[in-house]
Amino acid sequence: DAGVIQSPRHEVTEMGQEVTLRCKPISGHNSLFWYRQTMMRGLELLIYFNNNVPIDDSGMPEDRFSAKMPNASFSTLKIQPSEPRDSAVYFCASSRRQVTGELFFGEGSRLTVL
Amino acid sequence: AQSVTQPDIHITVSEGASLELRCNYSYGATPYLFWYVQSPGQGLQLLLKYFSGDTLVQGIKGFEAEFKRSQSSFNLRKPSVHWSDAAEYFCAVGSNSGYALNFGKGTSLLVTP
């Protein structure tokens, strides 16, 4: 079975540009999570969705960040405009809502903002 | 809010030696506790979890963890480490009021020959 699929795996962009990260969760999973990983702050939860509805976006750092989940098989995380401090690895994870904590992670999108 | 602390940033063990990675949690009620492993360039993979019941839980790859309420700990153990166990290990805590997890900063495990 396919796992969580993220794209792109690597993105290098210049400050001020728009960045869009994509995620396809595992089929049948109805919870989706976006995490950011940096050396300084570790893994931070940015936002999560249940049944395509955003439940908690308190981790989204600022208005430059936005996330959508238009359907059960696709989500995006957008940064506009991007800044060097946004450089990190962004992970998408999915789970079946009734199985707490068993998150399945994608391989991550490594973002570098110059 | 629930949180976890992993006191050790780096751990080095010899292949074949035993391993214990420490995790302390902060949560008022009975926590849901997890250990995840991350290999270089990969996402995280669930090793084991504790919700309730038997305080010693078994996971994949020969790992186990013990929940100790009196010490607010959930330490990960393995009796004999293999070179392929070299990775980053994360402890995490969740609750039954939500499905997102809070992760510790991780412990990097190096295995020497």
JSON list of C-alpha atoms in Angstrom, two decimals:
[
{"chain": "A", "resi": 1, "resn": "ASP", "atom": "CA", "xyz": [0.00, 0.00, 0.00]},
{"chain": "A", "resi": 2, "resn": "ALA", "atom": "CA", "xyz": [1.19, 3.51, -0.72]},
{"chain": "A", "resi": 3, "resn": "GLY", "atom": "CA", "xyz": [2.23, 5.55, 2.27]},
{"chain": "A", "resi": 4, "resn": "VAL", "atom": "CA", "xyz": [1.87, 9.27, 2.76]},
{"chain": "A", "resi": 5, "resn": "ILE", "atom": "CA", "xyz": [3.19, 11.01, -0.33]},
{"chain": "A", "resi": 6, "resn": "GLN", "atom": "CA", "xyz": [4.73, 14.46, -0.14]},
{"chain": "A", "resi": 7, "resn": "SER", "atom": "CA", "xyz": [6.01, 16.72, -2.87]},
{"chain": "A", "resi": 8, "resn": "PRO", "atom": "CA", "xyz": [8.37, 18.23, -3.59]},
{"chain": "A", "resi": 9, "resn": "ARG", "atom": "CA", "xyz": [11.06, 16.38, -1.61]},
{"chain": "A", "resi": 10, "resn": "HIS", "atom": "CA", "xyz": [13.38, 19.34, -1.90]},
{"chain": "A", "resi": 11, "resn": "GLU", "atom": "CA", "xyz": [12.65, 22.98, -2.61]},
{"chain": "A", "resi": 12, "resn": "VAL", "atom": "CA", "xyz": [15.12, 25.82, -2.84]},
{"chain": "A", "resi": 13, "resn": "THR", "atom": "CA", "xyz": [13.64, 29.26, -3.30]},
{"chain": "A", "resi": 14, "resn": "GLU", "atom": "CA", "xyz": [14.44, 32.89, -2.75]},
{"chain": "A", "resi": 15, "resn": "MET", "atom": "CA", "xyz": [13.06, 35.05, -0.01]},
{"chain": "A", "resi": 16, "resn": "GLY", "atom": "CA", "xyz": [9.73, 36.52, -0.94]},
{"chain": "A", "resi": 17, "resn": "GLN", "atom": "CA", "xyz": [8.66, 33.71, -3.23]},
{"chain": "A", "resi": 18, "resn": "GLU", "atom": "CA", "xyz": [5.56, 31.63, -2.70]},
{"chain": "A", "resi": 19, "resn": "VAL", "atom": "CA", "xyz": [6.06, 28.01, -1.67]},
{"chain": "A", "resi": 20, "resn": "THR", "atom": "CA", "xyz": [3.45, 25.28, -1.91]},
{"chain": "A", "resi": 21, "resn": "LEU", "atom": "CA", "xyz": [3.97, 21.90, -0.31]},
{"chain": "A", "resi": 22, "resn": "ARG", "atom": "CA", "xyz": [1.67, 19.02, -1.15]},
{"chain": "A", "resi": 23, "resn": "CYS", "atom": "CA", "xyz": [0.52, 15.94, 0.66]},
{"chain": "A", "resi": 24, "resn": "LYS", "atom": "CA", "xyz": [-1.50, 12.87, -0.24]},
{"chain": "A", "resi": 25, "resn": "PRO", "atom": "CA", "xyz": [-2.55, 10.96, 2.89]},
{"chain": "A", "resi": 26, "resn": "ILE", "atom": "CA", "xyz": [-3.07, 7.23, 3.11]},
{"chain": "A", "resi": 27, "resn": "SER", "atom": "CA", "xyz": [-6.41, 6.20, 1.67]},
{"chain": "A", "resi": 28, "resn": "GLY", "atom": "CA", "xyz": [-8.99, 5.73, 4.42]},
{"chain": "A", "resi": 29, "resn": "HIS", "atom": "CA", "xyz": [-7.20, 7.96, 6.90]},
{"chain": "A", "resi": 30, "resn": "ASN", "atom": "CA", "xyz": [-9.35, 10.86, 7.98]},
{"chain": "A", "resi": 31, "resn": "SER", "atom": "CA", "xyz": [-6.90, 12.87, 10.07]},
{"chain": "A", "resi": 32, "resn": "LEU", "atom": "CA", "xyz": [-4.03, 14.81, 8.55]},
{"chain": "A", "resi": 33, "resn": "PHE", "atom": "CA", "xyz": [-1.22, 16.67, 10.28]},
{"chain": "A", "resi": 34, "resn": "TRP", "atom": "CA", "xyz": [1.44, 19.12, 9.18]},
{"chain": "A", "resi": 35, "resn": "TYR", "atom": "CA", "xyz": [4.62, 19.25, 11.27]},
{"chain": "A", "resi": 36, "resn": "ARG", "atom": "CA", "xyz": [7.76, 21.33, 10.87]},
{"chain": "A", "resi": 37, "resn": "GLN", "atom": "CA", "xyz": [11.16, 20.05, 11.97]},
{"chain": "A", "resi": 38, "resn": "THR", "atom": "CA", "xyz": [14.17, 22.22, 12.72]},
{"chain": "A", "resi": 39, "resn": "MET", "atom": "CA", "xyz": [17.31, 21.66, 14.73]},
{"chain": "A", "resi": 40, "resn": "MET", "atom": "CA", "xyz": [16.45, 24.43, 17.15]},
{"chain": "A", "resi": 41, "resn": "ARG", "atom": "CA", "xyz": [12.78, 23.72, 17.78]},
{"chain": "A", "resi": 42, "resn": "GLY", "atom": "CA", "xyz": [12.43, 20.04, 16.96]},
{"chain": "A", "resi": 43, "resn": "LEU", "atom": "CA", "xyz": [9.07, 18.82, 15.65]},
{"chain": "A", "resi": 44, "resn": "GLU", "atom": "CA", "xyz": [6.32, 21.39, 15.85]},
{"chain": "A", "resi": 45, "resn": "LEU", "atom": "CA", "xyz": [2.69, 20.76, 15.01]},
{"chain": "A", "resi": 46, "resn": "LEU", "atom": "CA", "xyz": [1.49, 23.42, 12.60]},
{"chain": "A", "resi": 47, "resn": "ILE", "atom": "CA", "xyz": [-2.08, 22.34, 11.91]},
{"chain": "A", "resi": 48, "resn": "TYR", "atom": "CA", "xyz": [-4.27, 19.28, 11.77]},
{"chain": "A", "resi": 49, "resn": "PHE", "atom": "CA", "xyz": [-7.47, 18.32, 10.01]},
{"chain": "A", "resi": 50, "resn": "ASN", "atom": "CA", "xyz": [-10.20, 15.83, 10.80]},
{"chain": "A", "resi": 51, "resn": "ASN", "atom": "CA", "xyz": [-12.44, 14.87, 7.91]},
{"chain": "A", "resi": 52, "resn": "ASN", "atom": "CA", "xyz": [-10.95, 17.71, 5.86]},
{"chain": "A", "resi": 53, "resn": "VAL", "atom": "CA", "xyz": [-11.86, 20.32, 8.50]},
{"chain": "A", "resi": 54, "resn": "PRO", "atom": "CA", "xyz": [-9.07, 22.26, 10.25]},
{"chain": "A", "resi": 55, "resn": "ILE", "atom": "CA", "xyz": [-9.28, 21.49, 13.96]},
{"chain": "A", "resi": 56, "resn": "ASP", "atom": "CA", "xyz": [-6.28, 23.24, 15.44]},
{"chain": "A", "resi": 57, "resn": "ASP", "atom": "CA", "xyz": [-4.12, 25.75, 13.60]},
{"chain": "A", "resi": 58, "resn": "SER", "atom": "CA", "xyz": [-2.61, 27.37, 16.67]},
{"chain": "A", "resi": 59, "resn": "GLY", "atom": "CA", "xyz": [0.82, 26.17, 15.61]},
{"chain": "A", "resi": 60, "resn": "MET", "atom": "CA", "xyz": [0.82, 28.06, 12.34]},
{"chain": "A", "resi": 61, "resn": "PRO", "atom": "CA", "xyz": [3.57, 30.61, 12.94]},
{"chain": "A", "resi": 62, "resn": "GLU", "atom": "CA", "xyz": [1.96, 33.61, 11.23]},
{"chain": "A", "resi": 63, "resn": "ASP", "atom": "CA", "xyz": [-0.37, 34.74, 8.52]},
{"chain": "A", "resi": 64, "resn": "ARG", "atom": "CA", "xyz": [2.18, 33.94, 5.86]},
{"chain": "A", "resi": 65, "resn": "PHE", "atom": "CA", "xyz": [1.33, 30.28, 6.42]},
{"chain": "A", "resi": 66, "resn": "SER", "atom": "CA", "xyz": [-1.91, 28.73, 5.23]},
{"chain": "A", "resi": 67, "resn": "ALA", "atom": "CA", "xyz": [-3.11, 25.15, 4.82]},
{"chain": "A", "resi": 68, "resn": "LYS", "atom": "CA", "xyz": [-6.02, 23.62, 2.97]},
{"chain": "A", "resi": 69, "resn": "MET", "atom": "CA", "xyz": [-7.55, 20.24, 2.58]},
{"chain": "A", "resi": 70, "resn": "PRO", "atom": "CA", "xyz": [-10.04, 20.42, -0.29]},
{"chain": "A", "resi": 71, "resn": "ASN", "atom": "CA", "xyz": [-10.75, 16.69, -0.20]},
{"chain": "A", "resi": 72, "resn": "ALA", "atom": "CA", "xyz": [-9.81, 13.55, 1.67]},
{"chain": "A", "resi": 73, "resn": "SER", "atom": "CA", "xyz": [-6.87, 12.76, -0.58]},
{"chain": "A", "resi": 74, "resn": "PHE", "atom": "CA", "xyz": [-5.04, 16.05, -0.83]},
{"chain": "A", "resi": 75, "resn": "SER", "atom": "CA", "xyz": [-3.67, 18.84, 1.33]},
{"chain": "A", "resi": 76, "resn": "THR", "atom": "CA", "xyz": [-1.43, 21.83, 0.75]},
{"chain": "A", "resi": 77, "resn": "LEU", "atom": "CA", "xyz": [0.70, 23.99, 2.97]},
{"chain": "A", "resi": 78, "resn": "LYS", "atom": "CA", "xyz": [1.48, 27.37, 1.49]},
{"chain": "A", "resi": 79, "resn": "ILE", "atom": "CA", "xyz": [3.99, 29.98, 2.59]},
{"chain": "A", "resi": 80, "resn": "GLN", "atom": "CA", "xyz": [3.64, 33.43, 1.05]},
{"chain": "A", "resi": 81, "resn": "PRO", "atom": "CA", "xyz": [5.96, 35.26, 1.15]},
{"chain": "A", "resi": 82, "resn": "SER", "atom": "CA", "xyz": [8.70, 32.89, 2.26]},
{"chain": "A", "resi": 83, "resn": "GLU", "atom": "CA", "xyz": [11.55, 33.96, 4.55]},
{"chain": "A", "resi": 84, "resn": "PRO", "atom": "CA", "xyz": [14.91, 32.35, 5.38]},
{"chain": "A", "resi": 85, "resn": "ARG", "atom": "CA", "xyz": [13.66, 31.40, 8.85]},
{"chain": "A", "resi": 86, "resn": "ASP", "atom": "CA", "xyz": [11.06, 29.17, 7.20]},
{"chain": "A", "resi": 87, "resn": "SER", "atom": "CA", "xyz": [13.84, 26.82, 6.12]},
{"chain": "A", "resi": 88, "resn": "ALA", "atom": "CA", "xyz": [13.01, 23.44, 7.64]},
{"chain": "A", "resi": 89, "resn": "VAL", "atom": "CA", "xyz": [11.74, 19.98, 6.85]},
{"chain": "A", "resi": 90, "resn": "TYR", "atom": "CA", "xyz": [7.97, 19.91, 6.63]},
{"chain": "A", "resi": 91, "resn": "PHE", "atom": "CA", "xyz": [6.27, 16.61, 7.35]},
{"chain": "A", "resi": 92, "resn": "CYS", "atom": "CA", "xyz": [2.78, 15.53, 6.55]},
{"chain": "A", "resi": 93, "resn": "ALA", "atom": "CA", "xyz": [1.26, 12.67, 8.53]},
{"chain": "A", "resi": 94, "resn": "SER", "atom": "CA", "xyz": [-2.09, 10.92, 8.46]},
{"chain": "A", "resi": 95, "resn": "SER", "atom": "CA", "xyz": [-4.00, 8.61, 10.77]},
{"chain": "A", "resi": 96, "resn": "ARG", "atom": "CA", "xyz": [-7.32, 6.94, 11.26]},
{"chain": "A", "resi": 97, "resn": "ARG", "atom": "CA", "xyz": [-9.12, 9.18, 13.71]},
{"chain": "A", "resi": 98, "resn": "GLN", "atom": "CA", "xyz": [-10.22, 6.34, 15.90]},
{"chain": "A", "resi": 99, "resn": "VAL", "atom": "CA", "xyz": [-6.65, 5.17, 16.47]},
{"chain": "A", "resi": 100, "resn": "THR", "atom": "CA", "xyz": [-5.06, 7.87, 18.56]},
{"chain": "A", "resi": 101, "resn": "GLY", "atom": "CA", "xyz": [-1.45, 8.62, 18.01]},
{"chain": "A", "resi": 102, "resn": "GLU", "atom": "CA", "xyz": [-0.64, 6.16, 15.26]},
{"chain": "A", "resi": 103, "resn": "LEU", "atom": "CA", "xyz": [0.59, 8.69, 12.79]},
{"chain": "A", "resi": 104, "resn": "PHE", "atom": "CA", "xyz": [2.02, 7.64, 9.45]},
{"chain": "A", "resi": 105, "resn": "PHE", "atom": "CA", "xyz": [4.56, 10.14, 8.20]},
{"chain": "A", "resi": 106, "resn": "GLY", "atom": "CA", "xyz": [5.63, 11.06, 4.73]},
{"chain": "A", "resi": 107, "resn": "GLU", "atom": "CA", "xyz": [9.30, 11.44, 3.89]},
{"chain": "A", "resi": 108, "resn": "GLY", "atom": "CA", "xyz": [9.14, 15.19, 4.28]},
{"chain": "A", "resi": 109, "resn": "SER", "atom": "CA", "xyz": [9.75, 18.24, 2.13]},
{"chain": "A", "resi": 110, "resn": "ARG", "atom": "CA", "xyz": [13.05, 19.97, 2.78]},
{"chain": "A", "resi": 111, "resn": "LEU", "atom": "CA", "xyz": [12.63, 23.70, 2.21]},
{"chain": "A", "resi": 112, "resn": "THR", "atom": "CA", "xyz": [15.54, 26.08, 1.87]},
{"chain": "A", "resi": 113, "resn": "VAL", "atom": "CA", "xyz": [14.79, 29.77, 1.56]},
{"chain": "A", "resi": 114, "resn": "LEU", "atom": "CA", "xyz": [17.77, 31.86, 0.47]},
{"chain": "B", "resi": 1, "resn": "ALA", "atom": "CA", "xyz": [-0.53, 21.24, 28.12]},
{"chain": "B", "resi": 2, "resn": "GLN", "atom": "CA", "xyz": [1.07, 17.86, 27.76]},
{"chain": "B", "resi": 3, "resn": "SER", "atom": "CA", "xyz": [4.78, 17.76, 26.97]},
{"chain": "B", "resi": 4, "resn": "VAL", "atom": "CA", "xyz": [7.72, 15.40, 26.98]},
{"chain": "B", "resi": 5, "resn": "THR", "atom": "CA", "xyz": [11.38, 15.88, 27.75]},
{"chain": "B", "resi": 6, "resn": "GLN", "atom": "CA", "xyz": [14.18, 13.78, 26.39]},
{"chain": "B", "resi": 7, "resn": "PRO", "atom": "CA", "xyz": [17.21, 14.59, 28.55]},
{"chain": "B", "resi": 8, "resn": "ASP", "atom": "CA", "xyz": [19.81, 13.04, 26.26]},
{"chain": "B", "resi": 9, "resn": "ILE", "atom": "CA", "xyz": [20.52, 14.72, 22.93]},
{"chain": "B", "resi": 10, "resn": "HIS", "atom": "CA", "xyz": [23.07, 12.11, 21.85]},
{"chain": "B", "resi": 11, "resn": "ILE", "atom": "CA", "xyz": [23.71, 8.55, 22.99]},
{"chain": "B", "resi": 12, "resn": "THR", "atom": "CA", "xyz": [26.52, 6.27, 21.82]},
{"chain": "B", "resi": 13, "resn": "VAL", "atom": "CA", "xyz": [26.46, 2.53, 22.43]},
{"chain": "B", "resi": 14, "resn": "SER", "atom": "CA", "xyz": [28.46, -0.39, 21.16]},
{"chain": "B", "resi": 15, "resn": "GLU", "atom": "CA", "xyz": [26.81, -2.92, 18.93]},
{"chain": "B", "resi": 16, "resn": "GLY", "atom": "CA", "xyz": [25.41, -5.71, 21.06]},
{"chain": "B", "resi": 17, "resn": "ALA", "atom": "CA", "xyz": [25.17, -3.58, 24.17]},
{"chain": "B", "resi": 18, "resn": "SER", "atom": "CA", "xyz": [21.90, -2.75, 25.87]},
{"chain": "B", "resi": 19, "resn": "LEU", "atom": "CA", "xyz": [20.15, 0.56, 25.33]},
{"chain": "B", "resi": 20, "resn": "GLU", "atom": "CA", "xyz": [17.92, 2.80, 27.39]},
{"chain": "B", "resi": 21, "resn": "LEU", "atom": "CA", "xyz": [16.60, 6.13, 26.11]},
{"chain": "B", "resi": 22, "resn": "ARG", "atom": "CA", "xyz": [14.93, 8.38, 28.63]},
{"chain": "B", "resi": 23, "resn": "CYS", "atom": "CA", "xyz": [11.64, 10.20, 28.33]},
{"chain": "B", "resi": 24, "resn": "ASN", "atom": "CA", "xyz": [9.78, 12.20, 30.97]},
{"chain": "B", "resi": 25, "resn": "TYR", "atom": "CA", "xyz": [6.28, 13.48, 30.43]},
{"chain": "B", "resi": 26, "resn": "SER", "atom": "CA", "xyz": [4.21, 16.23, 31.91]},
{"chain": "B", "resi": 27, "resn": "TYR", "atom": "CA", "xyz": [0.47, 15.64, 31.86]},
{"chain": "B", "resi": 28, "resn": "GLY", "atom": "CA", "xyz": [-2.22, 15.75, 34.51]},
{"chain": "B", "resi": 29, "resn": "ALA", "atom": "CA", "xyz": [-4.23, 12.75, 33.46]},
{"chain": "B", "resi": 30, "resn": "THR", "atom": "CA", "xyz": [-3.15, 9.37, 32.16]},
{"chain": "B", "resi": 31, "resn": "PRO", "atom": "CA", "xyz": [-1.18, 10.17, 29.04]},
{"chain": "B", "resi": 32, "resn": "TYR", "atom": "CA", "xyz": [-1.01, 8.40, 25.76]},
{"chain": "B", "resi": 33, "resn": "LEU", "atom": "CA", "xyz": [2.71, 7.83, 25.18]},
{"chain": "B", "resi": 34, "resn": "PHE", "atom": "CA", "xyz": [4.61, 6.88, 22.07]},
{"chain": "B", "resi": 35, "resn": "TRP", "atom": "CA", "xyz": [8.08, 6.25, 20.75]},
{"chain": "B", "resi": 36, "resn": "TYR", "atom": "CA", "xyz": [8.89, 6.99, 17.12]},
{"chain": "B", "resi": 37, "resn": "VAL", "atom": "CA", "xyz": [12.09, 6.41, 15.17]},
{"chain": "B", "resi": 38, "resn": "GLN", "atom": "CA", "xyz": [13.45, 8.49, 12.31]},
{"chain": "B", "resi": 39, "resn": "SER", "atom": "CA", "xyz": [16.15, 7.20, 10.00]},
{"chain": "B", "resi": 40, "resn": "PRO", "atom": "CA", "xyz": [18.18, 9.79, 8.06]},
{"chain": "B", "resi": 41, "resn": "GLY", "atom": "CA", "xyz": [16.17, 11.43, 5.31]},
{"chain": "B", "resi": 42, "resn": "GLN", "atom": "CA", "xyz": [13.02, 9.59, 6.30]},
{"chain": "B", "resi": 43, "resn": "GLY", "atom": "CA", "xyz": [9.80, 10.31, 8.07]},
{"chain": "B", "resi": 44, "resn": "LEU", "atom": "CA", "xyz": [8.98, 9.02, 11.53]},
{"chain": "B", "resi": 45, "resn": "GLN", "atom": "CA", "xyz": [7.86, 5.46, 12.18]},
{"chain": "B", "resi": 46, "resn": "LEU", "atom": "CA", "xyz": [5.91, 4.30, 15.22]},
{"chain": "B", "resi": 47, "resn": "LEU", "atom": "CA", "xyz": [7.88, 1.89, 17.45]},
{"chain": "B", "resi": 48, "resn": "LEU", "atom": "CA", "xyz": [5.38, 1.38, 20.25]},
{"chain": "B", "resi": 49, "resn": "LYS", "atom": "CA", "xyz": [2.61, 3.03, 22.23]},
{"chain": "B", "resi": 50, "resn": "TYR", "atom": "CA", "xyz": [1.09, 3.02, 25.71]},
{"chain": "B", "resi": 51, "resn": "PHE", "atom": "CA", "xyz": [-2.54, 3.86, 26.41]},
{"chain": "B", "resi": 52, "resn": "SER", "atom": "CA", "xyz": [-3.38, 1.90, 29.55]},
{"chain": "B", "resi": 53, "resn": "GLY", "atom": "CA", "xyz": [-3.03, -1.52, 31.13]},
{"chain": "B", "resi": 54, "resn": "ASP", "atom": "CA", "xyz": [0.25, -3.38, 31.28]},
{"chain": "B", "resi": 55, "resn": "THR", "atom": "CA", "xyz": [2.97, -0.83, 31.93]},
{"chain": "B", "resi": 56, "resn": "LEU", "atom": "CA", "xyz": [5.55, -2.74, 29.91]},
{"chain": "B", "resi": 57, "resn": "VAL", "atom": "CA", "xyz": [4.81, -2.50, 26.22]},
{"chain": "B", "resi": 58, "resn": "GLN", "atom": "CA", "xyz": [6.48, -4.31, 23.37]},
{"chain": "B", "resi": 59, "resn": "GLY", "atom": "CA", "xyz": [7.12, -2.74, 20.03]},
{"chain": "B", "resi": 60, "resn": "ILE", "atom": "CA", "xyz": [8.66, -3.46, 16.69]},
{"chain": "B", "resi": 61, "resn": "LYS", "atom": "CA", "xyz": [12.33, -4.19, 16.05]},
{"chain": "B", "resi": 62, "resn": "GLY", "atom": "CA", "xyz": [12.81, -5.68, 19.51]},
{"chain": "B", "resi": 63, "resn": "PHE", "atom": "CA", "xyz": [12.13, -2.48, 21.45]},
{"chain": "B", "resi": 64, "resn": "GLU", "atom": "CA", "xyz": [10.15, -2.19, 24.65]},
{"chain": "B", "resi": 65, "resn": "ALA", "atom": "CA", "xyz": [9.19, 0.65, 26.96]},
{"chain": "B", "resi": 66, "resn": "GLU", "atom": "CA", "xyz": [7.99, 0.86, 30.53]},
{"chain": "B", "resi": 67, "resn": "PHE", "atom": "CA", "xyz": [5.48, 3.38, 31.83]},
{"chain": "B", "resi": 68, "resn": "LYS", "atom": "CA", "xyz": [6.24, 4.51, 35.38]},
{"chain": "B", "resi": 69, "resn": "ARG", "atom": "CA", "xyz": [3.64, 6.91, 36.72]},
{"chain": "B", "resi": 70, "resn": "SER", "atom": "CA", "xyz": [5.58, 7.59, 39.94]},
{"chain": "B", "resi": 71, "resn": "GLN", "atom": "CA", "xyz": [8.52, 8.83, 37.91]},
{"chain": "B", "resi": 72, "resn": "SER", "atom": "CA", "xyz": [6.53, 10.35, 35.03]},
{"chain": "B", "resi": 73, "resn": "SER", "atom": "CA", "xyz": [8.74, 8.35, 32.72]},
{"chain": "B", "resi": 74, "resn": "PHE", "atom": "CA", "xyz": [8.39, 6.21, 29.62]},
{"chain": "B", "resi": 75, "resn": "ASN", "atom": "CA", "xyz": [11.89, 4.94, 28.86]},
{"chain": "B", "resi": 76, "resn": "LEU", "atom": "CA", "xyz": [12.70, 2.96, 25.74]},
{"chain": "B", "resi": 77, "resn": "ARG", "atom": "CA", "xyz": [14.89, -0.12, 26.00]},
{"chain": "B", "resi": 78, "resn": "LYS", "atom": "CA", "xyz": [16.49, -2.74, 23.83]},
{"chain": "B", "resi": 79, "resn": "PRO", "atom": "CA", "xyz": [18.61, -5.58, 25.22]},
{"chain": "B", "resi": 80, "resn": "SER", "atom": "CA", "xyz": [21.06, -5.78, 22.30]},
{"chain": "B", "resi": 81, "resn": "VAL", "atom": "CA", "xyz": [21.55, -2.96, 19.83]},
{"chain": "B", "resi": 82, "resn": "HIS", "atom": "CA", "xyz": [22.24, -3.54, 16.15]},
{"chain": "B", "resi": 83, "resn": "TRP", "atom": "CA", "xyz": [24.08, -1.15, 13.87]},
{"chain": "B", "resi": 84, "resn": "SER", "atom": "CA", "xyz": [20.84, -0.60, 11.96]},
{"chain": "B", "resi": 85, "resn": "ASP", "atom": "CA", "xyz": [19.28, 0.93, 15.09]},
{"chain": "B", "resi": 86, "resn": "ALA", "atom": "CA", "xyz": [21.33, 4.09, 14.61]},
{"chain": "B", "resi": 87, "resn": "ALA", "atom": "CA", "xyz": [18.69, 6.79, 14.14]},
{"chain": "B", "resi": 88, "resn": "GLU", "atom": "CA", "xyz": [16.85, 9.61, 15.86]},
{"chain": "B", "resi": 89, "resn": "TYR", "atom": "CA", "xyz": [14.33, 8.56, 18.50]},
{"chain": "B", "resi": 90, "resn": "PHE", "atom": "CA", "xyz": [11.38, 10.66, 19.54]},
{"chain": "B", "resi": 91, "resn": "CYS", "atom": "CA", "xyz": [9.12, 10.32, 22.53]},
{"chain": "B", "resi": 92, "resn": "ALA", "atom": "CA", "xyz": [5.64, 11.80, 22.12]},
{"chain": "B", "resi": 93, "resn": "VAL", "atom": "CA", "xyz": [2.55, 12.40, 24.21]},
{"chain": "B", "resi": 94, "resn": "GLY", "atom": "CA", "xyz": [-1.06, 12.70, 23.22]},
{"chain": "B", "resi": 95, "resn": "SER", "atom": "CA", "xyz": [-4.44, 12.76, 24.90]},
{"chain": "B", "resi": 96, "resn": "ASN", "atom": "CA", "xyz": [-7.90, 11.41, 24.35]},
{"chain": "B", "resi": 97, "resn": "SER", "atom": "CA", "xyz": [-9.19, 14.91, 23.72]},
{"chain": "B", "resi": 98, "resn": "GLY", "atom": "CA", "xyz": [-7.29, 15.25, 20.51]},
{"chain": "B", "resi": 99, "resn": "TYR", "atom": "CA", "xyz": [-5.32, 13.28, 18.06]},
{"chain": "B", "resi": 100, "resn": "ALA", "atom": "CA", "xyz": [-2.25, 15.43, 17.55]},
{"chain": "B", "resi": 101, "resn": "LEU", "atom": "CA", "xyz": [0.95, 14.56, 19.36]},
{"chain": "B", "resi": 102, "resn": "ASN", "atom": "CA", "xyz": [3.57, 16.68, 21.08]},
{"chain": "B", "resi": 103, "resn": "PHE", "atom": "CA", "xyz": [7.06, 15.39, 20.40]},
{"chain": "B", "resi": 104, "resn": "GLY", "atom": "CA", "xyz": [10.24, 15.65, 22.43]},
{"chain": "B", "resi": 105, "resn": "LYS", "atom": "CA", "xyz": [13.37, 17.11, 20.88]},
{"chain": "B", "resi": 106, "resn": "GLY", "atom": "CA", "xyz": [14.70, 13.65, 20.10]},
{"chain": "B", "resi": 107, "resn": "THR", "atom": "CA", "xyz": [17.73, 11.55, 21.02]},
{"chain": "B", "resi": 108, "resn": "SER", "atom": "CA", "xyz": [20.28, 10.73, 18.37]},
{"chain": "B", "resi": 109, "resn": "LEU", "atom": "CA", "xyz": [21.62, 7.19, 18.71]},
{"chain": "B", "resi": 110, "resn": "LEU", "atom": "CA", "xyz": [25.06, 6.28, 17.38]},
{"chain": "B", "resi": 111, "resn": "VAL", "atom": "CA", "xyz": [26.08, 2.62, 17.31]},
{"chain": "B", "resi": 112, "resn": "THR", "atom": "CA", "xyz": [29.77, 1.83, 17.26]},
{"chain": "B", "resi": 113, "resn": "PRO", "atom": "CA", "xyz": [31.32, -1.46, 16.09]}
]
